[in-house]
Tab-separated table of C-alpha atoms in Angstrom:
chain	number	residue	atom	x	y	z
A	1204	MET	CA	0.000	0.000	0.000
A	1205	LEU	CA	2.735	2.442	0.988
A	1206	LYS	CA	4.652	1.733	-2.227
A	1207	ARG	CA	1.548	2.573	-4.258
A	1208	CYS	CA	1.109	5.831	-2.346
A	1209	ILE	CA	4.733	6.764	-3.000
A	1210	ALA	CA	4.310	5.913	-6.686
A	1211	ALA	CA	1.198	8.112	-6.879
A	1212	GLU	CA	3.047	11.064	-5.325
A	1213	ASP	CA	5.998	10.438	-7.635
A	1214	GLN	CA	3.646	10.687	-10.586
A	1215	LYS	CA	2.477	14.097	-9.377
A	1216	LEU	CA	6.043	15.376	-9.334
A	1217	SER	CA	6.892	13.870	-12.707
A	1218	HIS	CA	4.406	16.261	-14.324
A	1219	SER	CA	5.490	19.332	-12.356
A	1220	HIS	CA	8.184	21.997	-12.496
A	1221	ILE	CA	9.471	21.072	-9.021
A	1222	TRP	CA	12.535	19.360	-10.461
A	1223	LEU	CA	13.396	22.572	-12.261
A	1224	ALA	CA	13.265	24.393	-8.907
A	1225	CYS	CA	15.495	21.672	-7.413
A	1226	VAL	CA	18.139	22.400	-10.010
A	1227	LEU	CA	17.924	26.163	-10.441
A	1228	ILE	CA	17.290	27.523	-6.937
A	1229	PRO	CA	20.405	26.018	-5.241
A	1230	ILE	CA	22.522	27.678	-7.932
A	1231	ILE	CA	21.627	31.072	-6.427
A	1232	PRO	CA	23.250	30.530	-2.982
A	1233	ALA	CA	26.148	28.723	-4.683
A	1234	ILE	CA	26.900	31.813	-6.780
A	1235	MET	CA	26.354	34.177	-3.854
A	1236	GLY	CA	28.574	32.129	-1.555
A	1237	THR	CA	31.368	31.788	-4.105
A	1238	PHE	CA	31.289	35.506	-4.867
A	1239	ASN	CA	31.445	36.295	-1.149
A	1240	TYR	CA	34.373	33.908	-0.751
A	1241	LEU	CA	36.330	35.451	-3.626
A	1242	GLN	CA	35.694	38.952	-2.288
A	1243	ASN	CA	37.127	38.034	1.120
A	1244	LEU	CA	40.175	35.918	0.315
A	1245	GLY	CA	42.221	38.142	2.582
A	1246	ILE	CA	40.437	36.850	5.680
A	1247	LEU	CA	39.092	33.487	4.472
A	1248	LYS	CA	42.214	31.319	4.578
A	1249	SER	CA	40.811	27.793	4.976
A	1250	GLN	CA	40.152	27.188	1.278
A	1251	TRP	CA	37.466	24.465	0.946
A	1252	TYR	CA	36.226	25.005	4.491
A	1253	SER	CA	35.995	28.750	3.928
A	1254	LEU	CA	34.027	28.257	0.721
A	1255	TRP	CA	31.656	25.957	2.605
A	1256	THR	CA	31.049	28.612	5.261
A	1257	GLN	CA	30.060	31.144	2.616
A	1258	LEU	CA	27.899	28.815	0.542
A	1259	THR	CA	25.974	27.494	3.552
A	1260	LEU	CA	25.666	31.014	4.959
A	1261	PHE	CA	23.138	31.686	2.205
A	1262	TYR	CA	21.811	28.200	1.462
A	1263	SER	CA	21.049	27.006	4.996
A	1264	ASN	CA	19.784	30.332	6.308
A	1265	PHE	CA	17.589	31.445	3.423
A	1266	PHE	CA	16.999	28.685	0.849
A	1267	TYR	CA	17.030	25.172	2.341
A	1268	ALA	CA	13.875	25.215	4.486
A	1269	PRO	CA	11.866	27.301	1.968
A	1270	LEU	CA	12.783	24.770	-0.731
A	1271	ILE	CA	11.394	21.935	1.392
A	1272	ALA	CA	8.319	24.073	2.058
A	1273	LEU	CA	7.914	24.538	-1.695
A	1274	TYR	CA	7.982	20.768	-2.223
A	1275	CYS	CA	5.402	20.235	0.548
A	1276	SER	CA	3.061	22.950	-0.720
A	1277	TRP	CA	3.167	21.435	-4.167
A	1278	LEU	CA	2.279	17.937	-2.909
A	1279	TRP	CA	-0.775	19.248	-1.026
A	1280	ARG	CA	-1.777	21.585	-3.854
A	1281	MET	CA	-4.114	19.113	-5.562
A	1282	GLU	CA	-5.923	18.248	-2.324
A	1283	HIS	CA	-6.662	21.917	-1.674
A	1284	LEU	CA	-8.274	22.403	-5.108
A	1285	ASN	CA	-12.059	22.056	-5.438
A	1286	HIS	CA	-13.244	19.014	-3.451
A	1287	ASN	CA	-10.160	16.872	-3.989
A	1288	TRP	CA	-9.898	16.406	-0.222
A	1289	ASN	CA	-12.957	14.162	-0.536
A	1290	VAL	CA	-11.132	11.974	-3.035
A	1291	PHE	CA	-8.047	11.874	-0.813
A	1292	MET	CA	-10.004	10.943	2.319
A	1293	THR	CA	-12.118	8.252	0.646
A	1294	VAL	CA	-9.281	6.353	-1.020
A	1295	PRO	CA	-9.312	2.769	0.364
A	1296	VAL	CA	-5.844	3.169	1.844
A	1297	PRO	CA	-4.850	3.781	5.488
A	1298	ILE	CA	-4.399	7.485	6.217
A	1299	ARG	CA	-0.897	6.890	7.557
A	1300	ASN	CA	0.171	5.404	4.209
A	1301	LEU	CA	-1.137	8.441	2.331
A	1302	TYR	CA	0.793	10.750	4.649
A	1303	PHE	CA	4.019	8.748	4.679
A	1304	GLY	CA	3.822	8.446	0.902
A	1305	LYS	CA	4.028	12.229	0.671
A	1306	LEU	CA	6.775	12.433	3.284
A	1307	ALA	CA	8.864	9.778	1.519
A	1308	VAL	CA	8.704	11.734	-1.739
A	1309	ILE	CA	9.647	14.956	0.075
A	1310	LEU	CA	12.709	13.236	1.504
A	1311	LYS	CA	13.653	11.832	-1.904
A	1312	VAL	CA	13.482	15.255	-3.544
A	1313	THR	CA	15.417	16.760	-0.626
A	1314	LEU	CA	18.127	14.117	-1.003
A	1315	PHE	CA	18.412	15.027	-4.686
A	1316	THR	CA	18.688	18.702	-3.713
A	1317	GLN	CA	21.472	17.949	-1.242
A	1318	LEU	CA	23.401	15.845	-3.739
A	1319	TRP	CA	23.100	18.644	-6.285
A	1320	LEU	CA	24.333	21.140	-3.686
A	1321	GLY	CA	27.398	18.956	-3.097
A	1322	ILE	CA	28.111	18.939	-6.838
A	1323	LEU	CA	27.679	22.713	-7.014
A	1324	TYR	CA	30.037	23.132	-4.062
A	1325	PHE	CA	32.721	21.094	-5.815
A	1326	LEU	CA	32.264	22.922	-9.131
A	1327	CYS	CA	32.360	26.330	-7.446
A	1328	GLY	CA	35.513	25.322	-5.604
A	1329	LYS	CA	37.257	24.368	-8.826
A	1330	LEU	CA	36.099	27.586	-10.505
A	1331	ALA	CA	37.484	29.491	-7.523
A	1332	GLY	CA	40.847	27.775	-8.038
A	1333	LEU	CA	40.826	25.535	-4.964
A	1334	PRO	CA	43.230	22.568	-5.138
A	1335	GLY	CA	42.290	18.895	-5.028
A	1336	ILE	CA	38.941	17.753	-3.703
A	1337	PHE	CA	36.971	19.074	-0.753
A	1338	PRO	CA	37.445	17.443	2.689
A	1339	LEU	CA	35.403	14.255	3.061
A	1340	GLU	CA	34.097	15.643	6.343
A	1341	ILE	CA	31.849	17.877	4.234
A	1342	LEU	CA	29.970	14.782	3.028
A	1343	GLY	CA	29.077	14.044	6.641
A	1344	TRP	CA	27.745	17.569	7.052
A	1345	LEU	CA	25.627	17.170	3.922
A	1346	LEU	CA	24.243	13.913	5.313
A	1347	ARG	CA	23.460	15.526	8.660
A	1348	GLY	CA	21.692	18.350	6.870
A	1349	THR	CA	19.609	15.771	5.023
A	1350	LEU	CA	18.694	14.063	8.307
A	1351	ALA	CA	17.594	17.428	9.696
A	1352	ALA	CA	15.253	17.744	6.728
A	1353	ILE	CA	13.241	14.804	8.084
A	1354	SER	CA	11.860	16.813	11.000
A	1355	VAL	CA	11.503	20.037	9.003
A	1356	GLY	CA	9.843	18.105	6.179
A	1357	ALA	CA	7.332	16.671	8.658
A	1358	LEU	CA	6.644	20.171	10.001
A	1359	GLN	CA	6.231	21.743	6.567
A	1360	LEU	CA	4.041	18.878	5.390
A	1361	LEU	CA	1.816	19.540	8.406
A	1362	LEU	CA	1.702	23.286	7.705
A	1363	SER	CA	0.928	22.820	4.015
A	1364	MET	CA	-1.805	20.362	4.951
A	1365	VAL	CA	-3.671	22.779	7.242
A	1366	ILE	CA	-2.926	26.015	5.324
A	1367	ARG	CA	-4.618	26.288	1.932
A	1368	SER	CA	-2.272	29.020	0.707
A	1369	PHE	CA	0.633	27.816	-1.424
A	1370	SER	CA	3.009	30.602	-0.382
A	1371	VAL	CA	2.286	31.105	3.338
A	1372	PRO	CA	4.056	27.876	4.469
A	1373	ILE	CA	7.070	28.911	2.381
A	1374	GLY	CA	7.133	32.284	4.145
A	1375	ILE	CA	6.888	30.511	7.505
A	1376	ALA	CA	9.888	28.366	6.547
A	1377	LEU	CA	11.937	31.454	5.683
A	1378	LEU	CA	10.975	33.156	8.942
A	1379	GLY	CA	11.684	29.959	10.859
A	1380	SER	CA	15.157	29.769	9.312
A	1381	ILE	CA	15.968	33.353	10.285
A	1382	ILE	CA	14.784	32.702	13.844
A	1383	GLY	CA	16.785	29.477	13.737
A	1384	LEU	CA	19.963	31.451	13.077
A	1385	LEU	CA	19.331	33.574	16.171
A	1386	VAL	CA	18.465	30.528	18.275
A	1387	SER	CA	21.545	28.564	17.207
A	1388	ASN	CA	23.774	31.568	17.924
A	1389	ARG	CA	22.525	31.379	21.511
A	1390	GLY	CA	23.492	27.720	21.723
A	1391	LEU	CA	19.876	26.498	21.769
A	1392	GLY	CA	19.720	25.096	18.256
A	1393	VAL	CA	18.509	21.629	19.263
A	1394	LEU	CA	15.324	23.217	20.646
A	1395	TRP	CA	14.180	24.697	17.308
A	1396	PRO	CA	13.551	22.479	14.240
A	1397	TYR	CA	14.813	24.993	11.691
A	1398	SER	CA	18.055	25.392	13.653
A	1399	MET	CA	18.669	21.672	13.171
A	1400	MET	CA	19.305	22.320	9.502
A	1401	LEU	CA	21.927	24.940	10.309
A	1402	LEU	CA	23.604	22.685	12.869
A	1403	GLY	CA	23.520	19.658	10.596
A	1404	MET	CA	25.005	21.538	7.649
A	1405	ASN	CA	27.541	23.232	9.927
A	1406	ALA	CA	26.376	26.466	8.313
A	1407	ASN	CA	28.859	29.345	8.218
A	1408	LYS	CA	31.348	27.439	10.382
A	1409	SER	CA	34.612	25.723	9.524
A	1410	GLU	CA	34.771	23.798	12.816
A	1411	ASP	CA	32.175	21.145	13.674
A	1412	MET	CA	29.336	22.785	15.625
A	1413	LEU	CA	28.020	19.372	16.706
A	1414	SER	CA	31.292	18.108	18.118
A	1415	GLY	CA	30.289	16.139	21.215
A	1416	ASN	CA	26.567	16.769	20.717
A	1417	THR	CA	25.679	14.489	17.815
A	1418	LEU	CA	23.399	12.378	20.023
A	1419	GLY	CA	21.418	15.452	21.072
A	1420	PHE	CA	21.077	16.453	17.422
A	1421	LEU	CA	19.779	13.023	16.391
A	1422	LEU	CA	17.449	12.759	19.378
A	1423	GLY	CA	16.062	16.248	18.788
A	1424	ASN	CA	15.333	15.465	15.145
A	1425	PHE	CA	13.632	12.214	16.083
A	1426	LEU	CA	11.419	13.881	18.690
A	1427	PHE	CA	10.446	16.711	16.339
A	1428	PHE	CA	9.617	14.140	13.663
A	1429	LEU	CA	7.387	12.174	16.048
A	1430	LEU	CA	5.662	15.349	17.237
A	1431	PHE	CA	4.831	16.807	13.818
A	1432	THR	CA	3.943	13.450	12.275
A	1433	GLY	CA	1.707	12.596	15.228
A	1434	ILE	CA	-0.152	15.909	14.943
A	1435	ALA	CA	-0.596	15.499	11.176
A	1436	LEU	CA	-1.979	11.961	11.476
A	1437	PHE	CA	-4.304	13.008	14.308
A	1438	LEU	CA	-5.707	15.886	12.246
A	1439	LEU	CA	-6.127	13.695	9.175
A	1440	LYS	CA	-8.073	11.097	11.125
A	1441	LYS	CA	-10.356	13.811	12.525
A	1442	LYS	CA	-10.892	15.557	9.186
A	1443	ASP	CA	-14.468	15.588	7.879
A	1444	ILE	CA	-15.452	14.983	4.283
A	1445	LYS	CA	-17.092	18.073	2.809
A	1446	THR	CA	-20.098	17.863	0.549
């Protein structure tokens, strides 16, 4: 059942422009970060690490969460049109499978986005004249950032489910990311879901921000995921069919 739900959501995306957004939007912070790096070579001396700090300064703070929000809004878009909620709620499939089908597709698209970001990072580094290949530690930071997307994806899927507007959840994601920067600067990042993305990606830092606190990061993500998923499933089960 779950596989069929995932396949149905995949089919939605195959006929959309979401994949174009996946490719084009990450190019913006990559260009901005590389330009910032080249303009500050006098103080940015750590080569690949320094480039990473500048790229993630823009990507993690202003683009990552809104991109996930965009994916979530698109997946709920059809249900919010006309009376398509009735079709969704009367499909002979458990509600949890319908929800997890959407979440699985969100995570797949996010993984693609992260892989593309890694490629952009490498290409920008070579264009900037950096030697060799980037430190393999960066791959771990990309993976952690992808794990953080699980809890944020669950939150944004919940928001896009209850908010009919396509753009409002995206605005919330941007605001949440900005607040997340302030929260993480106070050392409270594990208490705010959007900060998890900054911590996971090691945004704007060349030293590991999660050194010694990886367990707290993983536990926080897991708890946020359970919370937002639980709320979404509860609301779906209580939702009435409109005539």
